[in-house]
Tab-separated table of C-alpha atoms in Angstrom:
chain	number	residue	atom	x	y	z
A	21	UNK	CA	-58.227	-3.930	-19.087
A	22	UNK	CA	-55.782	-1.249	-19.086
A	23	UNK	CA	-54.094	0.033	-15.655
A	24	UNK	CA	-51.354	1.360	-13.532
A	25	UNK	CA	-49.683	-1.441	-11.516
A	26	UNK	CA	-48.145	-0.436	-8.304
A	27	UNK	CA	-45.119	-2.946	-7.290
A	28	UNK	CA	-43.237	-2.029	-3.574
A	29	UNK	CA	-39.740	-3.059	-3.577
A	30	UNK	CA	-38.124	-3.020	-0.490
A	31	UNK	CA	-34.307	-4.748	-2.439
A	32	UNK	CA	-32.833	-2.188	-5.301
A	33	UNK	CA	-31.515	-4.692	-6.898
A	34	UNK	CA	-35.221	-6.713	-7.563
A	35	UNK	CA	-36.605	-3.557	-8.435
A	36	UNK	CA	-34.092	-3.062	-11.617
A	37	UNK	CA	-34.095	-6.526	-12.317
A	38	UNK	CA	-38.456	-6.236	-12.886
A	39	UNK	CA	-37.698	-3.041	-14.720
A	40	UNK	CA	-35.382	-4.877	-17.062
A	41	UNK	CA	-37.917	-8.161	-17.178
A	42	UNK	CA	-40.376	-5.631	-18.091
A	43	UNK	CA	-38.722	-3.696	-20.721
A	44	UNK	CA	-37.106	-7.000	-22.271
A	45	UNK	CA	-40.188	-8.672	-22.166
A	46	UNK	CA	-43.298	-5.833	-23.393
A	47	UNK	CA	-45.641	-7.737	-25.019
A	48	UNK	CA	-46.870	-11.483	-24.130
A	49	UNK	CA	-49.990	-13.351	-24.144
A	50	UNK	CA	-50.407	-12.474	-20.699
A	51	UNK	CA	-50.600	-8.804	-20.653
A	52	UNK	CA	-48.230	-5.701	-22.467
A	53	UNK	CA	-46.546	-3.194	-20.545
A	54	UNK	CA	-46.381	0.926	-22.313
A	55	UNK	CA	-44.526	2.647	-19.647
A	56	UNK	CA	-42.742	1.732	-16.713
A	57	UNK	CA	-41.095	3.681	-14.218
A	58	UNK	CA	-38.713	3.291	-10.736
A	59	UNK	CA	-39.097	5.902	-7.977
A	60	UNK	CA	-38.112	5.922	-4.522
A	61	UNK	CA	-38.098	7.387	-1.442
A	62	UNK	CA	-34.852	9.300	-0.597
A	63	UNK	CA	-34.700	11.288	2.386
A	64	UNK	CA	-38.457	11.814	2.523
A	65	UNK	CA	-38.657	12.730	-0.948
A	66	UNK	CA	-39.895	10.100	-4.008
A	67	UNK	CA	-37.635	10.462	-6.629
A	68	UNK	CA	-37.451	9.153	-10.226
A	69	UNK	CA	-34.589	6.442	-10.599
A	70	UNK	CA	-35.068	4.972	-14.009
A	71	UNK	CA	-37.723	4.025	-16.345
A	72	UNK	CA	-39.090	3.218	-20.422
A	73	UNK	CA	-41.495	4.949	-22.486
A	74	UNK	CA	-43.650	4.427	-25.701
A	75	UNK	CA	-40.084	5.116	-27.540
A	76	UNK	CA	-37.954	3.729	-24.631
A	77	UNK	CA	-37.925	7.415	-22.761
A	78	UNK	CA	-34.971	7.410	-20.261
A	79	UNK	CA	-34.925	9.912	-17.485
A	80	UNK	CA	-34.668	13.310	-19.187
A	81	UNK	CA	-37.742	12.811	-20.739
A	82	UNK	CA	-40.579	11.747	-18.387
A	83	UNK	CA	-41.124	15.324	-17.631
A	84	UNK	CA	-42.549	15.745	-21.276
A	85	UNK	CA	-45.467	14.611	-19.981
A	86	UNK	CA	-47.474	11.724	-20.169
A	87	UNK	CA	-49.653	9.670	-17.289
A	88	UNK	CA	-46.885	8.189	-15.698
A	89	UNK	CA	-44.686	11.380	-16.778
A	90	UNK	CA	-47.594	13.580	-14.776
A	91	UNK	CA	-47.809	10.541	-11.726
A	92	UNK	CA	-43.874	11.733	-11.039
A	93	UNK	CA	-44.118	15.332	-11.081
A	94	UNK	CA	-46.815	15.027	-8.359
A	95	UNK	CA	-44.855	12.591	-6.336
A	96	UNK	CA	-41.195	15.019	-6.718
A	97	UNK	CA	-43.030	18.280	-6.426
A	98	UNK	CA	-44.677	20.427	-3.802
A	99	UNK	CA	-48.219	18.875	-4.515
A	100	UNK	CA	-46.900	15.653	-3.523
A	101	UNK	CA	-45.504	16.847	0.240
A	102	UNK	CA	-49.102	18.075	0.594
A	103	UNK	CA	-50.533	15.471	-0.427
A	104	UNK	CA	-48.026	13.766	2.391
A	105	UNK	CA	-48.989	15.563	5.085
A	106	UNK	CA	-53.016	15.251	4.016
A	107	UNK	CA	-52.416	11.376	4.669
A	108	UNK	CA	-51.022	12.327	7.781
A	109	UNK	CA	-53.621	14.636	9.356
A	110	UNK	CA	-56.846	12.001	7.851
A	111	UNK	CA	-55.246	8.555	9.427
A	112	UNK	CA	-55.955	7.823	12.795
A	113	UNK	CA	-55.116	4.099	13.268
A	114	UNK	CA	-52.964	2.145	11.120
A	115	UNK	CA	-53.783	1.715	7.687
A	116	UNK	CA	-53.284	-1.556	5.417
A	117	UNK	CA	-52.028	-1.271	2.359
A	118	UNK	CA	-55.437	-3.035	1.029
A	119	UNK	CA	-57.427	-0.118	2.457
A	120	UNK	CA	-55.068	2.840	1.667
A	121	UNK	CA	-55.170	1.515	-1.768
A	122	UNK	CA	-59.229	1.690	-1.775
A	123	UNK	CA	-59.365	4.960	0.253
A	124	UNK	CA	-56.339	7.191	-1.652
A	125	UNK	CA	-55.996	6.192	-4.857
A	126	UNK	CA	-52.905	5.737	-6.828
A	127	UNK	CA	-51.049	8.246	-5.797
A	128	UNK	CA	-51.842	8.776	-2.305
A	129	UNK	CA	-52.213	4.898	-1.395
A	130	UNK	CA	-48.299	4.854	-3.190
A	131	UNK	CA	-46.835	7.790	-1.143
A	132	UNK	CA	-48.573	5.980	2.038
A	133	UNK	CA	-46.736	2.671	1.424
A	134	UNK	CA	-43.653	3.567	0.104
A	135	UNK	CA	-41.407	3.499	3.128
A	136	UNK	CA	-37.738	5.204	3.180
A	137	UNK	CA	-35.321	3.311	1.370
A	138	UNK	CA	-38.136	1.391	-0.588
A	139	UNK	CA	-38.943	1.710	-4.374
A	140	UNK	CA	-41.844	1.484	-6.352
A	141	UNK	CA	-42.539	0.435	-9.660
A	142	UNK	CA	-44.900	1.599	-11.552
A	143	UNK	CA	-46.380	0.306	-14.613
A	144	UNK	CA	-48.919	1.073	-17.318
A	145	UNK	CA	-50.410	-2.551	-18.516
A	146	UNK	CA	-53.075	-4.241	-20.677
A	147	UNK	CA	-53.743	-7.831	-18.613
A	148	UNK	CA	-56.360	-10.096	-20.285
A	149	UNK	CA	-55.683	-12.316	-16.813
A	150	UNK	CA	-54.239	-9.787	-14.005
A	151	UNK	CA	-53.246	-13.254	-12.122
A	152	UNK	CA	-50.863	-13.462	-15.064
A	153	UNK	CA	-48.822	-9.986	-14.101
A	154	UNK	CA	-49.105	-10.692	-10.434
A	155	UNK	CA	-47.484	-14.045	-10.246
A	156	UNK	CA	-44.671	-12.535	-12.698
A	157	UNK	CA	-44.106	-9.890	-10.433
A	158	UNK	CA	-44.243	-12.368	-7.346
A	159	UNK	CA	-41.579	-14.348	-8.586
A	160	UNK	CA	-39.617	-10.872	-9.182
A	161	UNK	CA	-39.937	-10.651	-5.520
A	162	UNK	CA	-42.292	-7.701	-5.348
A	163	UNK	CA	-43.330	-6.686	-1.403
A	164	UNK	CA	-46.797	-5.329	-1.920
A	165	UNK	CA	-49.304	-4.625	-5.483
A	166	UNK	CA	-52.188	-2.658	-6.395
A	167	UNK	CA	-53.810	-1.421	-9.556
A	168	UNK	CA	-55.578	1.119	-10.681
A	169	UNK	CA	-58.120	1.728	-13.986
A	170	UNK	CA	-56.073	4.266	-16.152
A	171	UNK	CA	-58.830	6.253	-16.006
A	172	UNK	CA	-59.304	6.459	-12.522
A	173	UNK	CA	-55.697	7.306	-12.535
A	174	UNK	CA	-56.130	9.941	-15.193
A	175	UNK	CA	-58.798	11.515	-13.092
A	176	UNK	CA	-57.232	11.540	-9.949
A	177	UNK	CA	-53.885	13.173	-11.815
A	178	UNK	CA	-56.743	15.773	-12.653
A	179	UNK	CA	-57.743	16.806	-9.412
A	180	UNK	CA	-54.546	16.912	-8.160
A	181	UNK	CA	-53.143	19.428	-10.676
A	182	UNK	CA	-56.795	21.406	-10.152
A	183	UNK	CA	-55.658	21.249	-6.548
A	184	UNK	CA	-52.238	22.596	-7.441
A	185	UNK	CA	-54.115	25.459	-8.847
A	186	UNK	CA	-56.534	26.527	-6.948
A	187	UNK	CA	-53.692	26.430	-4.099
A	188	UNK	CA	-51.292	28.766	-6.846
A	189	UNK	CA	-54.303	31.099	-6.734
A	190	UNK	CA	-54.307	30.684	-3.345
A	191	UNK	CA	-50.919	32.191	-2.448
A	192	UNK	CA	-50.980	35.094	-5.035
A	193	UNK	CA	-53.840	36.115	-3.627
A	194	UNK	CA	-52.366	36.409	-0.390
A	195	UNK	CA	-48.969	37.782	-1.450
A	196	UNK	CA	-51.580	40.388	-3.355
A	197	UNK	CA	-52.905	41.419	0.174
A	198	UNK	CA	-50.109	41.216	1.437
A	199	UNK	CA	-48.151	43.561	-0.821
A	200	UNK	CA	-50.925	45.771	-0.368
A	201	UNK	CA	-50.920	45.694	3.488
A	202	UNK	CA	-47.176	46.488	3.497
A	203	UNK	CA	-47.195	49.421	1.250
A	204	UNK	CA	-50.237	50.179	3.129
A	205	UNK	CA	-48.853	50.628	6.650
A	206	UNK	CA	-45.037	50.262	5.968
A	207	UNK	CA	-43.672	51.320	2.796
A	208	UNK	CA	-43.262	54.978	4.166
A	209	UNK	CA	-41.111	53.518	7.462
A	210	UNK	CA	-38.859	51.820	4.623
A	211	UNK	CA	-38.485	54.817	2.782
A	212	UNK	CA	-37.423	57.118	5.828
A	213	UNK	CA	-34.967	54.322	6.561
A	214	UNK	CA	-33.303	54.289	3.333
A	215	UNK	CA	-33.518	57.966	2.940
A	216	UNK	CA	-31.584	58.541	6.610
A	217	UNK	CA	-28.943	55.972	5.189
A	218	UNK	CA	-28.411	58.920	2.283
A	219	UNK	CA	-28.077	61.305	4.587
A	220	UNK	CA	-25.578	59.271	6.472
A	221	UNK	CA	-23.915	58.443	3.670
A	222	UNK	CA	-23.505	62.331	1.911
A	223	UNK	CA	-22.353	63.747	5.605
A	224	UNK	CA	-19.437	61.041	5.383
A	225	UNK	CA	-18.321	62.670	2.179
């Protein structure tokens, strides 16, 4: 099986010291990691710390793209606040991390967990056995995993950049109306304004 393994950190140095287990350590008879990738939550923001590619990307070039490239844009951009404040509006009671994992998906059941200060790693993996990941990971002194089909992942990137859309649309359409309204009913007000600050102007000279 192929999937995106979520790992919550809550010590920086455990979370390098999986990254660097992980990148050392790819391929095994366990499982084989593609891509893995540190963020973390700074100030309410998740952030990308560090990370390896399919060439051994470092930071400059996750944004080329890529699932885990396109997981990281979502979390750092605008989509991802939304996405923030969704979770907050839809959760009434408290939420385990078991069930915000089945409810969200990937990238809403990480933003829920991942507390300020905390980091999350986040891995694409092949497991024959996903015991075998787990308990390496446990011993790494991971706080909290889930997985994901890459697939699922894929899809739920998907919808979240149609979302991004749809709200883009959104907001030129009303800046659109907007404009419209404005020259409508108070363009002419603006250009008496500027046209009495002429005047003003040429009877000072």
């Amino acid at each position: 099986m192929e999937n995106v393994v979520t790992v919550i950190f809550t010590d920086e140095c455990k979370a390098y010291r999986a990254l660097s287990t992980l990148r050392h350590s790819r391929i095994t008879e366990g499982y084989a990691v593609l891509e893995a990738a540190i963020v973390a939550r700074e100030k309410g923001k998740v952030v990308f710390w560090d990370g390896f590619g399919t060439q051994g990307a470092l930071a400059g070039e996750w944004t080329t793209g890529g699932l885990l490239g396109s997981m990281i844009g979502i979390f750092a951009g605008p989509l991802g606040v939304l996405l923030e404040r969704s979770i907050d509006s839809i959760i009434s009671m408290p939420f385990t991390h078991e069930v915000a994992e089945q409810e969200m998906g990937l990238i809403q059941s990480t933003l829920f967990s991942l507390d300020e200060g905390q980091m999350a790693l986040i891995s694409i993996v092949q497991e024959n056995n996903v015991s075998v990941f787990n308990y390496v990971l446990s011993q790494l002194g991971s706080h909290f995993i889930c997985r994901h089909d890459v697939m699922d992942v894929e899809a739920e990137i998907d919808q979240a950049y149609e979302v991004e859309r749809e709200l883009q649309r959104e907001a030129r359409q009303r800046m659109n109306n907007q404009r419209q309204a404005y020259f409508k009913n108070g363009a002419e007000d603006v250009r008496d304004r500027i046209r009495h600050q002429f005047d003003q102007l040429k009877q000072n000279f």
